[in-house]
Amino acid sequence: MKIIISNFSNDPIYEQISSQIKGMIIKGELGEGELLPSIRGLAKDLQVSVITTKRAYEELEKEGFIETVQGKGSFVAMQNKELMKERKLKIIEDKLAEIVDESRLLGLTYREVEKILKILFEEG
Amino acid sequence: MLEVNNLTKKFEKFTLENISFKLEPGYIMGFIGPNGAGKTTTIKLIMNLLKKDSGEIKVFGMDHVKDEKEIKKRIGFVYEEAYYYETLTLKQMKDIIAPFYREWDDKQFKKYIVDFGLDMDTRIKKLSKGMKTKFSLALALSHKADLIIMDEPTSGLDPVFRREILDILYNIIQDEKRSILFSTHITTDLEKIADYITFINKGKIVFSKSIDEVFDSYKVVKGGKDVLDWKIRKEFIGLRITNVGFEGLTEDSEKLKRILGDQIIIERPSLEDIMFYTIRG
Amino acid sequence: MLNLIRKDLIMALSNRFYIISTLLFPLLLMFLVDFKLNEQIIAIMIYAMSSFLLNLSFYYEEKSKPQILIQSLPIRKREIVFSKYLMVFFCYLIGIIYVGLALWLAKFLGYSLHANINIPMIKITLPIVLIHQSIILPLSFGISDRLANAISTGLLVFVNNTYLTYNFERTSRRLLNNSNRFSVALIVILILVISNIVSIVLYENKELT
């Protein structure tokens, strides 16, 4: 599991942690039911306060991504498949919106962009 | 675990007034403030080295004077200066101190001594400050103390060792039943590790909050001098104006963002910024 | 409390110079009077030895700094005070034993002694030592060790010169008088207890800035 935080970013640290874990769950890198590090262990590894990791986990639990069992730890919650798909699509949509904006600025047509997209899909 | 309520102590030239804060088990509290703010005095009062004028101090739920002996059995302390008998060796000093603690763990102590690279046969007066601090740390951590009180333990130490101490503290705090009170004016040490911050200045508590709350509320705002009218200035706790602009600390960055929008930059402050601007005004 | 006594012992034993000079003192004294020992000299030796031995454990607590360490340990101030009073008896015992050994050595070497350590000797020296320390200890707990140490030395000289040298007859008569013995014991115990209480009160109110 990889979590990297930046002390210099303006994003609060707990947000950096929760969004990275969120991303991993959405991408499937963290499977359903998988055990997450303890808040204290994570705090020690990241060298941040326990309060910060606690808050990150609390945010994730509020949004339904993880579940905390008293005495056992925090697990990736059973994900609603529809919701997951929606979330994944949203991420792609946002990225595509960026590409569309850039293309317009550069004066590229839809056809030209489609060509690039095809090549990239075939490559991977 | 540690509860201070309305602690007051008057000296000739200085008064510690209405100090209140709480430390729960399992957390590290950073106790920050400039030199002379009252950090050491507060710690001495907790340890009953000074008598309080009024207020209440409870450690492990017990009164800090009435149950002094019971409490101190579970406290490990590291002070800024090592108050040892200089002519004794480390071994002799340990032989004096260890028997006072029922839960003394000699194996643990020996391990720290080896890790820290100390030679038990050296005379204390021959040790550098860093070595003395390491020795204090070894003593403080070797009797299963539940509360570790440290008064400026890292001043005078090189950055490498300061990091090592932080690692040791992180390890201790993995046990949710232990707490650490860490007073320092070197705030960079605390930024990483502290869960709660109590800021004291001129004998009064400025704030005592969780680290998230601290960084949520305080923000550094930078911008051009032209935006500084009387109304805007009021929003700042402390302000620094230069030839090329201003920089200041505010508690209400949202408001400033609404008013000034793109004309300012809002950044996360360091604890040092918070201390600096609060003191400076 | 035993821990405190152990602390005092470790402290005392670590200062070799002072220990050696303390141990040499009676021998030196014997030498100086050409081994013509009488009761006065022996009394002086015991009295002085006890005081020096007790001061050994004080000697290093010069500034209040090591006090900060000791008071941060799980120990109550009254225990610290009480242990010092116990040390008085302990040092007296060592004093007596040591002087006894020195006398025995002198006898062994062939010198004839006009006096010895016996119960009357104890009856004379013990009250003096106890009263001396009853005066000095509150000073050291309430004000400072250094001052107390200085006054202790002064008191030692004073008492030696007045009661133990010139007025020895009267002193020993008063202390050895059988009909007096209960009142003497009572007075000494009373002084000791009051001194103990005073020391505790002074010490508990002393601020360690």
Coordinates of C-alpha atoms in Angstrom, one line a residue:
Chain A
M1 CA 0.0 0.0 0.0
K2 CA 1.4 3.3 -1.0
I3 CA 0.5 6.6 0.7
I4 CA 2.6 9.7 0.1
I5 CA 1.8 13.0 1.7
S6 CA 3.3 16.4 1.1
N7 CA 4.0 18.6 4.0
F8 CA 4.1 21.6 1.8
S9 CA 0.8 21.2 0.0
N10 CA -2.1 23.4 1.0
D11 CA -4.3 20.4 1.2
P12 CA -4.8 19.3 4.8
I13 CA -2.9 16.1 5.5
Y14 CA -6.0 14.1 6.5
E15 CA -7.5 15.0 3.1
Q16 CA -4.4 13.8 1.3
I17 CA -4.5 10.5 3.1
S18 CA -8.2 9.9 2.6
S19 CA -8.2 10.8 -1.1
Q20 CA -5.3 8.5 -1.7
I21 CA -7.0 5.6 0.1
K22 CA -10.2 6.5 -1.7
G23 CA -8.4 6.3 -5.1
M24 CA -6.9 2.9 -4.2
I25 CA -10.3 1.5 -3.3
I26 CA -11.9 2.8 -6.5
K27 CA -9.1 1.5 -8.7
G28 CA -9.5 -1.8 -7.0
E29 CA -5.9 -1.7 -5.5
L30 CA -7.5 -2.2 -2.1
G31 CA -9.9 -5.1 -2.2
E32 CA -13.2 -5.3 -0.3
G33 CA -12.7 -6.6 3.2
E34 CA -9.0 -5.8 3.2
L35 CA -7.5 -4.7 6.5
L36 CA -6.1 -1.2 6.6
P37 CA -3.2 -0.2 8.7
S38 CA -4.0 0.8 12.3
I39 CA -4.4 4.6 12.8
R40 CA -1.4 4.6 15.1
G41 CA 0.8 2.5 12.8
L42 CA -0.1 4.7 9.9
A43 CA 0.6 7.8 12.0
K44 CA 4.0 6.4 12.8
D45 CA 4.8 5.5 9.2
L46 CA 3.8 8.8 7.9
Q47 CA 5.2 10.7 10.8
V48 CA 2.0 12.5 11.5
S49 CA -0.3 12.9 14.4
V50 CA -2.7 10.1 15.3
I51 CA -5.4 12.7 15.2
T52 CA -4.8 13.2 11.5
T53 CA -5.0 9.6 10.6
K54 CA -8.0 9.2 12.8
R55 CA -9.8 12.0 11.0
A56 CA -8.8 10.6 7.6
Y57 CA -10.4 7.3 8.5
E58 CA -13.4 9.0 9.9
E59 CA -14.0 10.8 6.6
L60 CA -13.6 7.6 4.7
E61 CA -16.1 5.9 7.0
K62 CA -18.6 8.7 6.6
E63 CA -18.4 8.4 2.9
G64 CA -18.9 4.7 3.1
F65 CA -15.5 3.5 1.8
I66 CA -14.4 1.8 5.0
E67 CA -15.8 0.2 8.1
T68 CA -14.2 0.3 11.5
V69 CA -14.7 -2.6 13.9
Q70 CA -13.9 -1.9 17.5
G71 CA -10.9 -3.9 18.6
K72 CA -10.2 -5.3 15.2
G73 CA -9.4 -2.3 12.9
S74 CA -10.6 -0.8 9.7
F75 CA -11.6 -2.7 6.6
V76 CA -12.5 -1.7 3.1
A77 CA -16.2 -1.7 3.1
M78 CA -18.3 -3.8 0.7
Q79 CA -18.6 -1.4 -2.2
N80 CA -21.8 -0.8 -4.0
K81 CA -20.9 -1.9 -7.5
E82 CA -23.0 0.7 -9.2
L83 CA -21.7 3.4 -7.1
M84 CA -18.1 2.3 -7.8
K85 CA -18.7 2.4 -11.5
E86 CA -20.3 5.8 -11.2
R87 CA -17.3 7.1 -9.3
K88 CA -14.8 5.6 -11.8
L89 CA -16.7 7.1 -14.7
K90 CA -16.8 10.5 -12.9
I91 CA -13.0 10.5 -12.6
I92 CA -12.6 9.7 -16.3
E93 CA -15.2 12.3 -17.2
D94 CA -13.2 15.0 -15.3
K95 CA -10.0 14.0 -17.0
L96 CA -11.7 14.0 -20.4
A97 CA -13.1 17.4 -19.7
E98 CA -9.6 18.7 -19.2
I99 CA -8.5 17.1 -22.5
V100 CA -11.4 18.7 -24.3
D101 CA -10.6 22.1 -22.9
E102 CA -6.9 21.8 -23.9
S103 CA -7.8 20.5 -27.4
R104 CA -10.1 23.5 -27.9
L105 CA -7.4 25.9 -26.9
L106 CA -4.9 24.2 -29.2
G107 CA -7.4 24.1 -32.0
L108 CA -7.6 20.4 -32.4
T109 CA -10.8 18.8 -33.8
Y110 CA -12.7 15.8 -32.3
R111 CA -11.4 13.5 -35.1
E112 CA -7.8 14.3 -34.3
V113 CA -8.2 13.6 -30.7
E114 CA -10.1 10.4 -31.4
K115 CA -7.2 9.2 -33.5
I116 CA -4.8 9.8 -30.6
L117 CA -7.1 8.0 -28.2
K118 CA -7.4 5.0 -30.5
I119 CA -3.6 4.6 -30.7
L120 CA -3.2 4.9 -27.0
F121 CA -5.8 2.2 -26.3
E122 CA -4.2 -0.1 -28.8
E123 CA -0.8 0.4 -27.3
G124 CA -1.8 -0.5 -23.8
Chain B
M1 CA -4.3 11.3 32.2
L2 CA -3.1 14.8 33.0
E3 CA -5.5 17.5 33.9
V4 CA -4.6 21.0 34.8
N5 CA -7.3 23.4 35.9
N6 CA -6.9 27.1 36.5
L7 CA -3.4 26.7 37.8
T8 CA -2.0 30.0 39.1
K9 CA 1.4 30.8 40.6
K10 CA 2.7 34.3 41.3
F11 CA 6.3 35.2 41.3
E12 CA 8.0 38.5 41.8
K13 CA 8.2 39.5 38.2
F14 CA 6.1 36.9 36.5
T15 CA 2.7 35.3 37.0
L16 CA 1.4 32.0 35.7
E17 CA -2.3 32.6 35.3
N18 CA -5.2 30.3 35.0
I19 CA -3.4 27.6 33.1
S20 CA -5.8 24.8 32.0
F21 CA -5.3 21.9 29.6
K22 CA -6.0 18.2 29.4
L23 CA -4.0 15.3 28.0
E24 CA -5.8 12.0 27.3
P25 CA -4.0 8.7 27.3
G26 CA -2.4 7.7 24.1
Y27 CA -1.6 11.1 22.8
I28 CA 1.4 13.5 22.6
M29 CA 0.9 17.1 23.6
G30 CA 3.3 19.7 22.5
F31 CA 3.8 22.5 24.9
I32 CA 5.1 25.5 23.0
G33 CA 5.9 29.0 23.9
P34 CA 8.9 31.4 23.8
N35 CA 11.6 31.4 26.4
G36 CA 10.3 32.5 29.7
A37 CA 6.6 31.9 28.8
G38 CA 6.1 29.6 31.7
K39 CA 6.6 26.1 30.2
T40 CA 9.2 25.0 32.7
T41 CA 7.3 26.6 35.6
T42 CA 4.2 24.7 34.6
I43 CA 6.1 21.4 34.5
K44 CA 7.7 22.1 37.9
L45 CA 4.3 22.7 39.3
I46 CA 3.0 19.5 37.9
M47 CA 6.0 17.6 39.5
N48 CA 5.4 19.5 42.7
L49 CA 8.8 21.1 42.7
L50 CA 7.1 24.4 43.2
K51 CA 3.9 25.0 45.2
K52 CA 0.9 26.3 43.4
D53 CA -1.0 29.3 44.6
S54 CA -4.3 28.0 43.4
G55 CA -5.8 25.6 40.9
E56 CA -5.9 21.9 40.5
I57 CA -3.6 19.4 38.9
K58 CA -4.6 15.8 38.5
V59 CA -2.4 13.1 37.2
F60 CA -3.9 9.6 36.5
G61 CA -7.0 11.0 38.2
M62 CA -5.2 11.6 41.4
D63 CA -4.2 14.8 43.1
H64 CA -0.6 15.7 42.3
V65 CA 0.3 16.5 45.9
K66 CA -1.6 14.1 47.9
D67 CA -0.7 11.1 45.8
E68 CA 2.6 12.4 44.8
K69 CA 4.6 9.2 45.4
E70 CA 2.1 7.0 43.5
I71 CA 2.0 9.3 40.6
K72 CA 5.7 9.8 40.3
K73 CA 6.2 6.0 40.1
R74 CA 4.5 6.2 36.7
I75 CA 6.1 9.3 35.4
G76 CA 9.3 9.4 33.4
F77 CA 10.9 12.8 33.2
V78 CA 13.5 14.4 31.0
Y79 CA 14.5 18.0 32.0
E80 CA 16.3 20.5 30.0
E81 CA 19.4 20.4 32.2
A82 CA 20.6 17.1 33.6
Y83 CA 20.5 17.6 37.3
Y84 CA 22.8 14.8 38.2
Y85 CA 25.7 14.5 40.6
E86 CA 28.5 15.3 38.3
T87 CA 31.2 13.3 40.0
L88 CA 29.4 10.0 39.8
T89 CA 29.5 7.6 37.0
L90 CA 26.4 6.7 34.9
K91 CA 26.3 3.3 36.6
Q92 CA 26.4 4.9 40.1
M93 CA 23.7 7.4 39.1
K94 CA 21.5 4.6 37.9
D95 CA 22.1 2.5 41.0
I96 CA 20.8 5.5 43.0
I97 CA 17.8 6.1 40.8
A98 CA 16.6 2.7 39.7
P99 CA 15.6 1.2 43.1
F100 CA 13.0 4.0 43.5
Y101 CA 10.9 2.5 40.8
R102 CA 9.0 -0.7 41.4
E103 CA 8.6 -1.4 37.7
W104 CA 12.3 -0.9 36.8
D105 CA 13.1 -2.8 33.6
D106 CA 16.8 -3.3 33.5
K107 CA 16.8 -5.1 30.2
Q108 CA 15.0 -2.2 28.6
F109 CA 17.5 0.2 30.2
K110 CA 20.5 -1.7 29.0
K111 CA 19.1 -1.8 25.5
Y112 CA 18.7 1.9 25.4
I113 CA 22.2 2.4 26.7
V114 CA 23.6 0.2 24.0
D115 CA 21.4 1.9 21.3
F116 CA 22.5 5.3 22.5
G117 CA 26.1 4.4 22.6
L118 CA 26.6 5.3 26.3
D119 CA 29.4 3.9 28.5
M120 CA 28.1 3.3 32.0
D121 CA 31.5 3.8 33.5
T122 CA 31.9 7.4 32.3
R123 CA 31.7 10.2 34.9
I124 CA 28.8 12.4 34.3
K125 CA 30.8 15.6 34.2
K126 CA 32.6 14.2 31.2
L127 CA 29.5 13.8 29.1
S128 CA 28.2 16.2 26.5
K129 CA 24.8 17.7 26.8
G130 CA 23.5 15.3 24.2
M131 CA 24.8 12.3 26.1
K132 CA 23.3 13.5 29.3
T133 CA 19.9 13.9 27.6
K134 CA 20.2 10.4 26.2
F135 CA 20.9 9.1 29.6
S136 CA 17.9 10.9 31.0
L137 CA 15.8 9.4 28.3
A138 CA 17.0 5.9 29.0
L139 CA 16.2 6.4 32.7
A140 CA 12.8 7.9 31.9
L141 CA 11.8 5.1 29.6
S142 CA 12.9 2.1 31.6
H143 CA 10.3 1.9 34.3
K144 CA 7.2 1.4 32.3
A145 CA 6.1 5.0 32.8
D146 CA 2.6 5.9 31.6
L147 CA 3.3 9.6 31.4
I148 CA 6.5 11.0 30.0
I149 CA 7.2 14.6 30.7
M150 CA 9.9 16.3 28.7
D151 CA 11.0 19.8 29.2
E152 CA 13.0 21.1 26.2
P153 CA 14.7 17.7 25.8
T154 CA 16.0 18.5 22.3
S155 CA 17.5 21.9 22.8
G156 CA 21.2 21.7 22.3
L157 CA 21.0 18.4 20.3
D158 CA 21.9 17.9 16.7
P159 CA 19.1 17.3 14.2
V160 CA 20.0 13.7 13.7
F161 CA 19.5 12.8 17.3
R162 CA 16.4 14.9 17.5
R163 CA 14.9 12.7 14.8
E164 CA 15.9 9.6 16.7
I165 CA 14.2 10.9 19.8
L166 CA 11.0 11.4 17.7
D167 CA 11.2 7.9 16.5
I168 CA 11.4 6.6 20.0
L169 CA 8.5 8.7 21.0
Y170 CA 6.4 7.4 18.1
N171 CA 7.1 3.9 19.3
I172 CA 6.0 4.7 22.8
I173 CA 2.8 6.2 21.7
Q174 CA 1.8 3.0 19.8
D175 CA 0.7 1.9 23.2
E176 CA -2.6 3.7 23.7
K177 CA -2.3 3.9 27.4
R178 CA 0.8 6.1 27.5
S179 CA 1.0 9.8 27.0
I180 CA 3.8 12.3 26.4
L181 CA 4.0 16.0 27.4
F182 CA 6.7 17.6 25.3
S183 CA 7.6 21.2 25.9
T184 CA 9.9 22.9 23.5
H185 CA 10.5 26.1 21.6
I186 CA 11.9 24.2 18.7
T187 CA 8.5 23.7 17.1
T188 CA 9.7 21.9 14.0
D189 CA 10.1 18.8 16.2
L190 CA 6.5 18.9 17.1
E191 CA 4.9 19.6 13.7
K192 CA 5.2 16.0 12.8
I193 CA 4.5 14.2 16.0
A194 CA 2.2 16.2 18.2
D195 CA -1.5 15.3 18.5
Y196 CA -2.3 18.3 20.6
I197 CA -0.7 21.7 21.0
T198 CA -0.9 23.9 24.0
F199 CA 0.6 27.3 23.4
I200 CA 1.6 29.4 26.4
N201 CA 2.8 33.0 26.3
K202 CA 3.6 35.4 29.1
G203 CA 2.2 33.0 31.7
K204 CA -1.2 32.6 29.9
I205 CA -2.6 29.9 27.7
V206 CA -3.1 31.2 24.1
F207 CA -4.8 28.0 23.0
S208 CA -4.9 24.3 23.6
K209 CA -6.2 22.4 20.6
S210 CA -5.7 19.3 18.5
I211 CA -3.2 19.7 15.7
D212 CA -5.9 19.4 13.1
E213 CA -7.9 22.2 14.7
V214 CA -4.8 24.3 14.9
F215 CA -4.0 24.0 11.2
D216 CA -7.7 24.3 10.2
S217 CA -8.1 27.6 12.0
Y218 CA -4.8 29.4 11.5
K219 CA -3.6 30.3 8.1
V220 CA -0.9 32.5 6.7
V221 CA -2.1 35.1 4.3
K222 CA 0.2 37.0 1.9
G223 CA -0.6 39.8 -0.4
G224 CA 0.2 43.3 -1.5
K225 CA 0.2 46.2 0.9
D226 CA -2.5 48.0 -1.0
V227 CA -5.2 45.7 0.3
L228 CA -4.4 46.5 3.9
D229 CA -7.1 48.8 5.1
W230 CA -8.2 49.2 8.6
K231 CA -10.9 46.6 8.3
I232 CA -8.6 44.0 6.9
R233 CA -5.9 44.6 9.4
K234 CA -8.3 43.7 12.2
E235 CA -8.5 40.2 10.8
F236 CA -4.9 39.5 11.5
I237 CA -3.4 38.2 14.7
G238 CA 0.0 39.3 13.6
L239 CA 1.3 41.1 10.6
R240 CA 4.6 41.6 9.0
I241 CA 4.8 44.4 6.4
T242 CA 7.7 44.7 4.0
N243 CA 8.6 46.8 1.0
V244 CA 7.2 44.2 -1.3
G245 CA 4.0 43.2 0.5
F246 CA 2.7 41.8 3.7
E247 CA 2.4 38.4 5.5
G248 CA 0.2 37.7 8.4
L249 CA -1.6 35.1 10.5
T250 CA -5.3 35.0 10.6
E251 CA -7.9 32.8 12.2
D252 CA -10.6 33.6 9.6
S253 CA -9.1 32.9 6.2
E254 CA -12.5 32.2 4.7
K255 CA -13.6 35.8 5.4
L256 CA -10.4 37.2 3.8
K257 CA -10.8 34.9 0.9
R258 CA -14.3 36.2 0.3
I259 CA -13.3 39.8 0.5
L260 CA -10.0 39.7 -1.3
G261 CA -10.2 36.7 -3.5
D262 CA -7.3 36.5 -5.9
Q263 CA -5.4 39.3 -4.4
I264 CA -4.0 37.1 -1.6
I265 CA -2.4 33.8 -1.2
I266 CA -3.5 31.6 1.7
E267 CA -1.1 29.0 3.0
R268 CA -0.8 26.5 5.7
P269 CA 1.3 28.0 8.5
S270 CA 4.1 26.3 10.5
L271 CA 3.9 26.2 14.2
E272 CA 6.7 28.6 14.2
D273 CA 4.6 31.0 12.2
I274 CA 1.8 30.7 14.6
M275 CA 4.1 31.3 17.5
F276 CA 5.9 34.2 15.8
Y277 CA 2.8 36.1 14.8
T278 CA 0.9 35.6 18.0
I279 CA 3.8 36.9 20.0
R280 CA 4.6 39.7 17.7
G281 CA 1.1 41.0 17.2
Chain C
M1 CA 13.8 5.2 52.3
L2 CA 16.5 2.6 52.2
N3 CA 17.0 3.9 48.7
L4 CA 17.9 7.3 50.1
I5 CA 20.4 5.8 52.5
R6 CA 21.9 3.9 49.6
K7 CA 22.1 7.1 47.7
D8 CA 23.9 8.8 50.5
L9 CA 26.3 5.9 50.8
I10 CA 27.1 5.9 47.1
M11 CA 27.6 9.6 47.2
A12 CA 29.8 9.4 50.2
L13 CA 31.9 6.6 48.9
S14 CA 32.4 8.3 45.6
N15 CA 34.3 11.1 47.1
R16 CA 37.6 9.5 47.8
F17 CA 39.4 12.5 49.0
Y18 CA 36.9 13.5 51.6
I19 CA 36.5 9.9 52.8
I20 CA 40.2 9.4 53.3
S21 CA 40.6 12.7 55.2
T22 CA 37.7 11.8 57.4
L23 CA 39.2 8.4 58.1
L24 CA 42.6 9.8 58.8
F25 CA 41.3 12.4 61.2
P26 CA 41.1 10.3 64.4
L27 CA 44.5 8.8 63.6
L28 CA 45.9 12.2 63.1
L29 CA 44.5 13.4 66.3
M30 CA 45.8 10.4 68.2
F31 CA 49.2 11.1 66.7
L32 CA 49.1 14.8 67.6
V33 CA 48.4 14.1 71.3
D34 CA 51.2 11.5 71.3
F35 CA 48.7 8.8 71.9
K36 CA 48.1 10.1 75.4
L37 CA 44.4 9.6 75.0
N38 CA 41.9 10.5 77.6
E39 CA 38.2 10.6 77.6
Q40 CA 38.0 14.1 76.3
I41 CA 40.0 13.2 73.2
I42 CA 38.0 10.2 72.5
A43 CA 34.7 12.0 72.9
I44 CA 36.0 14.7 70.5
M45 CA 36.9 12.0 68.0
I46 CA 33.6 10.4 68.0
Y47 CA 31.7 13.6 67.9
A48 CA 33.8 15.0 65.0
M49 CA 33.7 11.7 63.0
S50 CA 29.9 11.5 63.2
S51 CA 29.6 15.0 61.9
F52 CA 32.0 14.6 59.1
L53 CA 30.5 11.3 58.0
L54 CA 27.0 12.9 57.9
N55 CA 28.3 15.8 56.0
L56 CA 29.8 13.6 53.4
S57 CA 26.3 12.8 52.0
F58 CA 25.4 16.5 52.0
Y59 CA 28.5 17.7 50.4
Y60 CA 27.4 17.4 46.9
E61 CA 23.9 18.7 47.1
E62 CA 25.5 22.1 46.8
K63 CA 23.1 23.9 44.5
S64 CA 19.4 23.0 44.3
K65 CA 20.0 21.2 41.1
P66 CA 20.3 17.6 42.2
Q67 CA 17.4 18.3 44.6
I68 CA 15.3 18.7 41.5
L69 CA 16.2 15.2 40.5
I70 CA 15.6 13.7 43.9
Q71 CA 12.3 15.4 44.3
S72 CA 11.1 14.2 40.9
L73 CA 11.6 10.6 42.0
P74 CA 8.7 8.8 43.6
I75 CA 9.6 9.9 47.1
R76 CA 8.0 12.2 49.6
K77 CA 9.9 15.1 51.1
R78 CA 9.2 13.9 54.6
E79 CA 10.9 10.6 53.7
I80 CA 13.9 12.5 52.6
V81 CA 14.1 14.4 55.8
F82 CA 13.5 11.3 58.0
S83 CA 16.2 9.4 56.2
K84 CA 18.7 12.1 57.0
Y85 CA 17.8 11.8 60.7
L86 CA 18.3 8.1 60.5
M87 CA 21.7 8.7 58.9
V88 CA 22.7 10.6 62.0
F89 CA 22.4 7.4 64.0
F90 CA 24.0 5.4 61.3
C91 CA 27.0 7.8 61.1
Y92 CA 27.3 7.8 64.9
L93 CA 27.4 4.0 64.9
I94 CA 30.1 4.0 62.3
G95 CA 31.9 6.7 64.1
I96 CA 32.0 4.7 67.3
I97 CA 33.0 1.5 65.6
Y98 CA 35.8 3.2 63.7
V99 CA 37.2 5.0 66.7
G100 CA 37.0 1.8 68.6
L101 CA 39.0 0.1 66.0
A102 CA 41.5 2.9 65.9
L103 CA 41.9 2.6 69.7
W104 CA 42.2 -1.1 69.5
L105 CA 44.9 -0.7 66.9
A106 CA 46.8 1.7 69.1
K107 CA 46.6 -0.7 72.0
F108 CA 47.8 -3.4 69.7
L109 CA 50.7 -1.3 68.7
G110 CA 51.7 -1.0 72.4
Y111 CA 50.4 2.4 73.3
S112 CA 48.8 2.5 76.7
L113 CA 45.5 4.3 76.7
H114 CA 43.9 6.0 79.6
A115 CA 40.5 5.7 78.3
N116 CA 38.3 3.5 76.2
I117 CA 35.0 3.3 74.5
N118 CA 32.3 2.2 76.9
I119 CA 28.7 2.9 77.8
P120 CA 29.5 6.1 79.7
M121 CA 31.3 7.3 76.6
I122 CA 28.2 6.7 74.5
K123 CA 26.1 8.3 77.1
I124 CA 28.2 11.4 76.7
T125 CA 28.7 11.6 73.0
L126 CA 25.4 10.4 71.7
P127 CA 23.3 13.3 73.2
I128 CA 25.8 15.8 72.0
V129 CA 25.8 14.4 68.5
L130 CA 22.0 14.3 68.4
I131 CA 21.6 17.8 69.6
H132 CA 24.2 19.1 67.2
Q133 CA 22.4 17.6 64.3
S134 CA 19.1 18.7 65.6
I135 CA 20.3 22.2 65.2
I136 CA 22.1 21.7 61.9
L137 CA 19.7 19.6 59.9
P138 CA 16.8 22.1 59.9
L139 CA 19.2 24.7 58.7
S140 CA 20.3 22.6 55.8
F141 CA 16.8 21.7 54.9
G142 CA 15.4 25.1 55.3
I143 CA 18.2 27.3 54.0
S144 CA 21.1 25.7 52.4
D145 CA 23.6 22.9 52.7
R146 CA 26.6 25.1 52.4
L147 CA 25.5 27.4 55.2
A148 CA 24.6 24.5 57.4
N149 CA 27.9 22.9 56.7
A150 CA 29.8 26.0 57.7
I151 CA 27.8 26.4 60.8
S152 CA 28.2 22.8 61.6
T153 CA 31.9 23.1 61.6
G154 CA 31.7 26.2 63.8
L155 CA 29.4 24.5 66.2
L156 CA 31.8 21.5 66.3
V157 CA 34.7 23.7 67.3
F158 CA 32.7 25.6 69.8
V159 CA 31.3 22.6 71.6
N160 CA 34.6 20.9 71.5
N161 CA 36.3 23.8 73.1
T162 CA 33.7 24.5 75.7
Y163 CA 32.0 21.3 76.8
L164 CA 34.4 18.6 75.8
T165 CA 37.7 20.1 76.7
Y166 CA 37.5 22.6 79.5
N167 CA 34.3 21.7 81.1
F168 CA 34.5 18.0 80.6
E169 CA 34.0 17.2 84.2
R170 CA 30.8 19.1 84.5
T171 CA 29.5 17.8 81.2
S172 CA 30.2 14.2 82.0
R173 CA 28.8 14.5 85.5
R174 CA 25.6 15.9 84.2
L175 CA 25.2 13.4 81.5
L176 CA 26.2 10.4 83.5
N177 CA 24.2 11.1 86.5
N178 CA 21.9 8.2 86.9
S179 CA 19.1 10.1 88.4
N180 CA 19.2 12.4 85.4
R181 CA 19.2 9.8 82.8
F182 CA 15.5 9.8 82.0
S183 CA 15.2 13.5 81.8
V184 CA 18.3 13.7 79.6
A185 CA 16.9 11.0 77.3
L186 CA 13.6 12.7 77.2
I187 CA 15.0 16.1 76.4
V188 CA 17.2 14.7 73.7
I189 CA 14.3 12.8 72.1
L190 CA 12.1 15.8 72.3
I191 CA 14.7 18.0 70.6
L192 CA 15.2 15.4 67.9
V193 CA 11.5 15.1 67.2
I194 CA 10.9 18.9 67.1
S195 CA 13.9 19.3 64.9
N196 CA 12.5 16.6 62.6
I197 CA 9.1 18.3 62.4
V198 CA 10.7 21.7 61.8
S199 CA 12.9 20.2 59.0
I200 CA 9.9 18.7 57.3
V201 CA 7.9 21.9 57.4
L202 CA 10.8 23.9 56.2
Y203 CA 11.6 21.5 53.4
E204 CA 8.1 21.0 52.2
N205 CA 7.8 24.8 51.8
K206 CA 11.1 25.3 50.1
E207 CA 10.7 26.3 46.5
L208 CA 13.0 24.9 43.9
T209 CA 13.2 27.7 41.3

